[in-house]
């Protein structure tokens, strides 16, 4: 399966619009275009300004609004920490085992894990029996000297217990530490050491370990993990069922979570959830004056101006996920991304025409792209979301007029689960919008227009130990579209309306793209959602 996919957001290409192709050029006289630094086409410099005069010899070629690309903030690098249920003073942490749990938070060991925090919770299968030294309160300190480790214990009991368990291992074993005395440990990250011989100092409660430092791919054969944000709600109401838990998602990953640790699953059931919050505030930033105030101009030329009026999207989306992958086989066996949230979207098409006839085919324009800080663990994985807002407009005018067609939409509670491995496992709900249309016009109107405002959340995942096979991308997009017909009736339509007869048709589509396949999750297509007869001042009966 080909996975030569660009990773957006935090994976280094935040200034590229996810899923965006250069816009098709509408029908006009200008054939000279340049490519901007962001990869989309814009008119060449000599065509980017001009008057709206009626003299054809003075006309300039149309120009198109340019998106301002917002750059991503630094991602959250997680460091070794402690699970909310972790018992530091349990001697069992000194016994080498092949299955170990590793927990990561932004604050590492200094994180108050009982409070809300971003996290990644890993269940790792090691190639040899392993001790994660950070997990024990009885480790006084760990120092590295070349290929040797010196591990000192707090007391005789812990020293004797470790000596007993380590001596009982009849093969090599691994010691894992994030001690700041060991290379990568200076940045708070874990290092992996394969022990080949151990000598014990009874008086100093110390173990002198001859070992070889290895990379994570040589230490671990498989990782299963959940990631997101831990939210602690210890006192849910009696009638609530874990109000902060994304049930559909965690029901699916629950079996893994139970294997990773019953107590974390209990915490989730009692009101905690795994997610990162995506605060959506997408609106055009390349704005100019218009009959409707300061707005994004989508098109200007031939005495016709097209504006995106009060366009934008606001909302909050909580993001969580689960991954399972074999480092030994370079294979992803589980990949789930859960999104749940709410959103308001405003789309207004403003048309200003000073000539009798104009039309062009629909074309796309990116209005806004921004990378959102995600999560990263050095040498293990990075996940980075980004948000993109686009506009798609087509037009046919035959009179001089001003028209504003607008729709305000809201989704109060939507969710989607994207499955990177199994297409049939991708599901969603809550995508029927609440819609409020409006229409205003002046002049002897005759217009047909199409207008869409797609918004997408793109999520890039890089599973580092899998190399090229570990790069994945998923995209969740919502595309609201309206078709407008408006005509100055003047008894020509046979209807009762003798002024401006107008009608909206509106559709909304929610789609997902994962690697090599796309799927429609929801469609909404009422017909029509609004129509009416707009009185033209000074024309017709009062």
XYZ file of C-alpha atoms in Angstrom:
542
model
C 0.000 0.000 0.000
C 1.402 3.371 -0.994
C 1.711 5.800 1.863
C 3.838 8.571 0.329
C 1.729 11.141 2.120
C 2.631 14.646 3.242
C 2.080 15.159 6.947
C 0.583 18.509 7.692
C 0.353 20.611 10.828
C 3.094 19.653 13.220
C 4.920 17.380 10.809
C 6.772 20.209 9.175
C 4.458 21.437 6.411
C 2.155 23.736 8.309
C 2.340 26.335 5.567
C 0.870 23.981 2.976
C -2.866 23.744 2.684
C -3.923 20.131 3.359
C -5.706 18.605 0.416
C -5.467 21.826 -1.587
C -4.828 21.935 -5.315
C -4.253 25.137 -7.300
C -7.564 26.733 -8.204
C -8.995 26.290 -11.661
C -8.732 29.548 -13.564
C -12.166 31.106 -14.296
C -12.992 32.300 -17.780
C -11.299 35.672 -18.275
C -8.777 37.380 -20.500
C -5.795 36.921 -18.215
C -3.577 33.917 -18.927
C -0.541 35.033 -16.965
C -0.358 33.497 -13.502
C 2.356 33.071 -10.932
C 2.774 30.544 -8.154
C 2.866 31.958 -4.667
C 5.204 30.774 -1.944
C 2.307 28.729 -0.560
C 1.833 26.734 -3.744
C -1.441 28.162 -5.051
C -1.777 30.257 -8.172
C -2.364 33.995 -8.055
C -2.505 36.573 -10.837
C 0.849 37.967 -11.868
C 1.873 41.268 -10.285
C 0.986 43.439 -13.257
C -2.653 42.280 -13.101
C -3.315 42.622 -9.390
C -4.869 46.073 -9.380
C -7.010 48.226 -11.612
C -10.097 50.378 -11.886
C -13.676 49.273 -12.323
C -14.262 51.718 -15.201
C -16.723 50.933 -17.972
C -14.228 51.668 -20.752
C -13.046 48.248 -21.940
C -9.647 49.595 -22.902
C -9.048 50.532 -19.264
C -10.175 47.226 -17.769
C -7.717 45.133 -15.869
C -7.771 41.370 -15.651
C -9.655 39.827 -12.706
C -7.847 39.273 -9.434
C -8.462 36.706 -6.714
C -8.225 36.965 -2.944
C -5.117 35.394 -1.415
C -5.154 33.264 1.725
C -2.984 34.158 4.685
C -1.336 30.969 5.891
C -1.123 30.777 9.660
C 1.959 29.007 11.002
C 1.760 26.309 13.626
C 2.897 26.728 17.194
C 5.338 24.225 18.636
C 3.884 20.816 19.316
C 3.696 19.372 22.828
C 6.675 17.068 23.413
C 5.706 14.499 26.003
C 8.203 13.205 28.568
C 8.273 10.125 30.803
C 5.829 10.518 33.679
C 3.541 8.537 35.954
C 0.062 7.207 35.355
C -2.626 8.539 37.702
C -2.804 5.128 39.394
C 0.951 4.481 39.529
C 2.366 3.135 42.830
C 5.997 4.237 42.985
C 6.738 2.251 46.157
C 5.697 -1.123 44.809
C 8.726 -3.435 44.648
C 7.223 -5.240 41.654
C 8.605 -2.473 39.418
C 12.113 -3.877 40.013
C 11.285 -7.261 38.465
C 12.248 -7.682 34.774
C 9.194 -8.433 32.601
C 8.652 -8.372 28.857
C 5.434 -6.367 29.122
C 5.803 -2.890 30.561
C 3.719 0.264 30.683
C 5.195 3.636 29.835
C 3.341 6.881 30.456
C 4.161 10.294 28.969
C 3.018 13.818 29.884
C 4.203 17.375 29.049
C 5.598 17.851 32.556
C 7.130 14.400 32.821
C 7.782 13.285 36.394
C 6.842 16.752 37.660
C 3.322 16.495 36.215
C 0.450 16.278 38.689
C -1.157 13.307 36.986
C -4.347 13.662 39.036
C -5.095 16.929 37.212
C -6.063 17.392 33.567
C -3.110 16.819 31.266
C -2.135 15.694 27.783
C -0.820 12.159 27.780
C 0.214 9.078 25.869
C -0.211 5.715 27.585
C 1.909 2.918 26.097
C 1.801 -0.820 26.614
C 5.151 -2.080 25.284
C 6.332 -5.629 24.622
C 10.119 -5.742 24.903
C 12.541 -8.106 23.213
C 13.968 -9.109 26.604
C 12.724 -8.940 30.193
C 12.843 -5.274 31.143
C 12.914 -2.973 34.165
C 11.744 0.626 33.748
C 13.900 2.181 36.463
C 11.908 5.444 36.492
C 8.857 3.571 37.764
C 10.398 2.768 41.131
C 10.762 5.158 44.072
C 13.555 2.923 45.388
C 16.072 3.950 42.698
C 18.320 6.511 44.399
C 20.064 7.455 41.164
C 21.281 6.062 37.846
C 24.509 7.081 36.156
C 25.912 6.129 32.784
C 29.587 5.715 31.976
C 30.186 4.601 28.409
C 28.583 1.169 28.167
C 28.179 0.821 31.918
C 25.307 1.754 34.222
C 25.572 2.349 37.952
C 22.243 1.924 39.717
C 21.986 2.811 43.412
C 19.046 1.736 45.568
C 17.525 3.537 48.540
C 17.776 0.739 51.078
C 18.738 -2.858 51.689
C 15.247 -4.239 51.075
C 14.974 -2.805 47.574
C 18.600 -3.710 46.771
C 18.107 -7.325 47.881
C 14.836 -7.583 45.947
C 16.398 -6.273 42.742
C 19.436 -8.532 43.103
C 17.179 -11.542 43.575
C 14.990 -10.745 40.550
C 17.818 -9.725 38.245
C 19.924 -12.771 39.134
C 16.951 -15.042 38.379
C 16.859 -13.901 34.747
C 18.551 -16.542 32.608
C 19.014 -14.270 29.606
C 19.865 -10.728 28.759
C 17.594 -8.100 30.208
C 16.934 -4.427 29.497
C 17.144 -1.416 31.794
C 15.198 1.687 30.785
C 16.033 5.084 32.270
C 15.446 8.768 31.662
C 18.188 9.772 34.090
C 19.771 13.078 33.141
C 23.150 11.379 33.450
C 22.468 9.295 30.331
C 22.635 11.018 26.916
C 19.031 11.525 25.724
C 18.016 11.523 29.366
C 19.294 15.090 29.509
C 16.198 16.031 27.506
C 14.011 13.931 29.744
C 13.683 11.071 27.249
C 14.182 7.382 27.916
C 17.234 5.387 26.907
C 17.437 1.598 26.529
C 20.309 -0.579 27.780
C 20.748 -4.331 27.227
C 22.519 -5.779 30.299
C 25.155 -8.434 29.688
C 26.696 -8.688 33.181
C 25.928 -7.309 36.662
C 28.110 -6.917 39.737
C 26.598 -5.989 43.104
C 28.016 -3.864 45.940
C 26.315 -4.931 49.187
C 27.642 -1.984 51.170
C 26.644 0.757 48.734
C 23.353 -0.891 47.690
C 24.549 -0.527 44.114
C 24.524 -2.561 40.918
C 27.273 -2.086 38.313
C 25.828 -3.178 34.962
C 27.807 -3.885 31.819
C 25.473 -3.211 28.910
C 24.981 -2.014 25.357
C 22.851 1.016 24.573
C 20.288 0.215 21.848
C 17.671 2.099 19.836
C 13.998 1.705 20.627
C 13.470 -0.553 17.602
C 16.018 -2.983 19.019
C 14.500 -2.861 22.506
C 10.744 -3.083 21.806
C 8.875 -5.384 19.436
C 5.339 -3.980 19.802
C 3.532 -0.926 21.165
C -0.179 -0.393 21.862
C -1.165 3.055 23.030
C -3.875 5.608 23.620
C -3.168 9.335 23.466
C -4.933 12.590 24.041
C -5.807 14.538 27.163
C -6.649 13.118 30.568
C -9.604 14.909 32.159
C -10.349 14.050 35.725
C -13.952 14.323 36.866
C -14.044 12.306 40.077
C -17.615 13.179 41.032
C -20.053 12.605 38.181
C -23.731 12.944 38.963
C -25.664 9.818 39.772
C -27.661 9.966 36.537
C -24.737 10.769 34.257
C -22.742 8.198 32.409
C -19.240 9.650 32.357
C -20.166 12.962 30.715
C -16.651 13.632 29.447
C -16.074 10.167 27.960
C -16.388 9.642 24.237
C -18.329 6.420 24.522
C -18.276 5.304 20.912
C -14.526 5.653 20.701
C -13.570 4.257 24.080
C -15.934 1.313 23.770
C -13.779 0.265 20.826
C -10.426 0.844 22.486
C -11.628 -0.357 25.869
C -10.262 -3.874 25.426
C -6.810 -2.486 24.876
C -7.109 -0.038 27.741
C -8.059 -2.890 30.081
C -4.967 -4.759 28.993
C -2.905 -1.615 29.510
C -4.243 -1.056 33.005
C -7.567 -1.556 34.757
C -7.196 1.585 36.852
C -6.870 3.925 33.879
C -9.978 2.367 32.366
C -11.737 2.911 35.691
C -10.662 6.554 35.612
C -12.035 6.912 32.106
C -15.342 5.378 33.148
C -15.541 7.779 36.084
C -15.301 10.901 33.995
C -11.880 11.247 32.395
C -11.270 11.250 28.670
C -8.354 11.107 26.271
C -8.348 14.021 23.854
C -6.605 17.126 22.631
C -8.706 20.199 22.049
C -8.789 21.843 18.632
C -10.101 25.376 19.036
C -11.446 26.343 15.604
C -11.429 30.037 14.738
C -11.074 30.041 10.975
C -11.801 33.262 9.124
C -10.335 35.092 6.139
C -7.550 37.540 6.883
C -6.905 39.073 3.445
C -9.816 41.525 3.586
C -10.823 44.764 1.874
C -13.714 47.229 1.674
C -17.022 46.050 0.234
C -20.673 47.157 0.227
C -21.015 44.933 3.320
C -18.052 46.255 5.255
C -14.549 44.775 5.452
C -14.706 41.350 3.767
C -12.654 38.769 1.854
C -12.741 39.474 -1.885
C -13.007 36.290 -3.937
C -13.099 37.858 -7.393
C -12.681 41.276 -8.978
C -12.875 42.064 -12.680
C -15.101 43.165 -15.568
C -17.116 45.449 -13.257
C -18.025 42.486 -11.060
C -16.891 41.962 -7.472
C -17.518 38.811 -5.447
C -17.050 38.738 -1.665
C -17.128 36.145 1.073
C -19.277 38.071 3.567
C -18.811 37.350 7.281
C -17.392 33.942 6.378
C -15.804 31.865 9.090
C -16.042 28.889 11.395
C -15.807 28.659 15.173
C -15.977 25.661 17.440
C -14.201 23.153 19.607
C -13.219 19.613 18.680
C -11.780 17.056 21.069
C -9.322 14.669 19.512
C -8.283 11.273 20.834
C -6.785 8.129 19.409
C -5.409 4.633 19.724
C -2.516 2.992 17.887
C -1.197 -0.542 17.817
C 1.881 -1.402 15.790
C 4.561 -4.049 15.459
C 8.072 -2.666 15.279
C 9.391 -6.115 14.408
C 7.022 -6.495 11.426
C 6.804 -2.776 10.527
C 3.022 -3.059 10.551
C 0.124 -0.988 11.886
C -2.633 -3.221 13.251
C -4.759 -0.599 15.002
C -5.237 3.050 14.154
C -8.237 5.002 15.392
C -8.855 8.735 15.602
C -11.894 10.075 17.432
C -13.291 13.589 16.973
C -16.193 15.041 18.946
C -17.334 18.618 19.230
C -19.441 21.521 18.055
C -19.132 24.130 15.333
C -20.786 27.258 13.958
C -20.167 28.215 10.337
C -21.214 31.397 8.561
C -21.173 31.721 4.790
C -22.288 34.773 2.866
C -21.979 35.379 -0.867
C -21.884 39.049 -1.782
C -22.251 39.986 -5.468
C -21.673 43.508 -6.778
C -22.262 43.920 -10.513
C -22.073 47.024 -12.688
C -22.456 45.340 -16.052
C -25.271 43.533 -17.814
C -23.734 40.090 -18.271
C -21.045 38.058 -16.525
C -20.463 34.384 -15.790
C -17.643 32.053 -14.763
C -17.331 28.416 -13.832
C -16.857 27.415 -10.171
C -13.342 27.734 -8.812
C -11.673 27.133 -5.430
C -9.863 29.538 -3.159
C -8.149 28.704 0.139
C -9.066 31.316 2.752
C -7.318 30.028 5.862
C -4.948 27.274 6.940
C -3.485 26.777 10.393
C -1.556 23.997 12.061
C -2.695 23.120 15.585
C -0.234 22.009 18.290
C -0.437 18.250 18.724
C 1.493 15.606 20.623
C 4.921 14.075 20.121
C 7.148 11.512 21.833
C 10.757 11.539 20.695
C 11.551 8.492 18.517
C 8.024 7.067 18.931
C 5.281 9.139 17.321
C 3.977 12.574 16.344
C 0.379 13.555 15.685
C -0.428 16.963 14.241
C -3.810 18.390 13.202
C -4.440 21.387 10.967
C -7.569 23.300 9.921
C -8.317 24.592 6.404
C -11.168 26.812 5.209
C -11.858 27.147 1.487
C -14.400 28.859 -0.761
C -15.828 27.613 -4.032
C -17.902 29.992 -6.141
C -19.553 30.017 -9.570
C -21.676 32.796 -11.033
C -24.002 33.909 -13.831
C -25.314 37.495 -13.776
C -27.343 39.332 -16.391
C -28.216 42.621 -14.675
C -26.645 45.358 -12.601
C -27.323 44.614 -8.948
C -26.118 43.960 -5.423
C -26.971 40.601 -3.840
C -26.187 39.082 -0.458
C -27.123 35.443 0.104
C -26.110 34.032 3.471
C -26.533 30.942 5.613
C -25.612 30.498 9.267
C -25.168 26.872 10.331
C -24.471 25.112 13.602
C -23.735 21.577 14.738
C -24.202 21.217 18.490
C -22.750 17.739 19.014
C -21.052 15.817 16.222
C -18.613 12.947 16.362
C -16.594 10.818 14.007
C -14.310 7.844 14.417
C -11.736 7.444 11.657
C -10.217 3.998 11.278
C -6.832 3.948 9.547
C -6.848 0.160 9.200
C -10.474 -0.825 8.570
C -12.630 1.391 6.341
C -15.816 -0.204 7.684
C -14.820 0.855 11.184
C -15.203 4.541 10.269
C -18.453 5.966 11.691
C -20.062 9.305 12.550
C -23.219 10.999 13.868
C -24.651 14.437 14.586
C -23.949 16.050 11.209
C -27.422 17.480 10.474
C -26.988 21.248 10.778
C -29.333 23.871 12.158
C -29.680 26.376 9.305
C -30.695 30.049 9.211
C -30.745 31.549 5.668
C -31.050 35.211 4.679
C -31.273 37.126 1.390
C -30.924 40.786 0.401
C -30.838 42.383 -3.043
C -30.986 45.715 -4.858
C -31.540 46.385 -8.567
C -33.195 44.466 -11.346
C -31.741 41.158 -10.308
C -31.178 38.151 -12.515
C -28.582 35.833 -11.059
C -27.671 32.202 -10.610
C -24.851 31.425 -8.195
C -23.249 28.460 -6.471
C -21.215 28.860 -3.304
C -19.493 26.365 -1.027
C -17.375 26.837 2.091
C -15.548 23.546 2.815
C -13.768 23.230 6.152
C -11.470 20.331 6.920
C -9.501 18.966 9.845
C -6.421 17.155 8.586
C -4.500 14.878 10.928
C -0.984 13.677 10.199
C 0.514 10.758 12.114
C 4.151 9.709 12.017
C 5.007 6.438 13.773
C 8.768 6.809 13.890
C 9.893 3.167 14.410
C 7.965 2.114 11.292
C 9.967 4.425 9.040
C 8.284 5.185 5.705
C 5.494 2.739 6.529
C 4.579 4.761 9.594
C 3.310 7.924 7.877
C -0.449 8.298 7.710
C -2.925 11.057 7.074
C -6.656 11.314 7.703
C -8.932 14.188 6.766
C -12.443 14.967 8.006
C -14.205 17.586 5.883
C -17.594 19.266 5.945
C -18.815 21.012 2.807
C -21.890 23.251 3.049
C -23.047 24.493 -0.362
C -25.839 26.744 -1.535
C -27.344 27.359 -4.948
C -29.138 30.652 -5.426
C -31.610 31.675 -8.081
C -32.908 35.220 -8.002
C -34.818 37.090 -10.712
C -36.670 40.353 -11.023
C -40.078 38.870 -11.826
C -42.085 41.820 -13.318
C -44.954 39.401 -14.127
C -42.606 37.283 -16.285
C -42.554 34.203 -14.047
C -46.272 33.607 -13.819
C -45.990 33.688 -10.009
C -47.672 36.096 -7.646
C -44.291 37.746 -7.039
C -43.839 40.947 -9.056
C -40.522 41.903 -7.491
C -37.419 39.754 -6.811
C -38.307 36.074 -6.791
C -35.539 34.152 -4.974
C -34.878 30.581 -3.853
C -32.109 28.775 -1.941
C -31.136 25.185 -2.438
C -28.745 23.967 0.220
C -26.698 20.798 0.711
C -24.222 19.679 3.344
C -21.803 16.786 3.056
C -19.419 15.254 5.595
C -16.610 13.134 4.178
C -13.476 11.397 5.346
C -10.298 10.581 3.444
C -7.869 8.064 4.910
C -4.731 7.104 2.999
C -6.097 5.702 -0.284
C -9.857 5.743 0.235
C -12.628 8.274 0.746
C -16.041 7.800 2.284
C -19.157 9.927 2.662
C -20.233 9.879 6.293
C -23.350 12.058 6.098
C -25.383 14.054 3.562
C -28.166 16.574 4.065
C -30.175 17.785 1.091
C -33.488 19.539 1.785
C -35.144 21.145 -1.232
C -35.367 24.103 -1.027
C -34.605 25.453 2.442
C -35.829 28.969 1.742
C -37.555 31.087 -0.899
C -39.454 34.328 -1.078
C -40.415 37.487 -2.869
C -38.264 40.500 -2.035
C -39.967 43.862 -2.449
C -38.033 46.310 -4.626
C -38.480 49.846 -3.177
C -40.439 52.170 -5.471
C -41.558 49.369 -7.821
C -44.992 47.773 -7.982
C -47.960 48.167 -5.644
C -47.331 49.268 -2.044
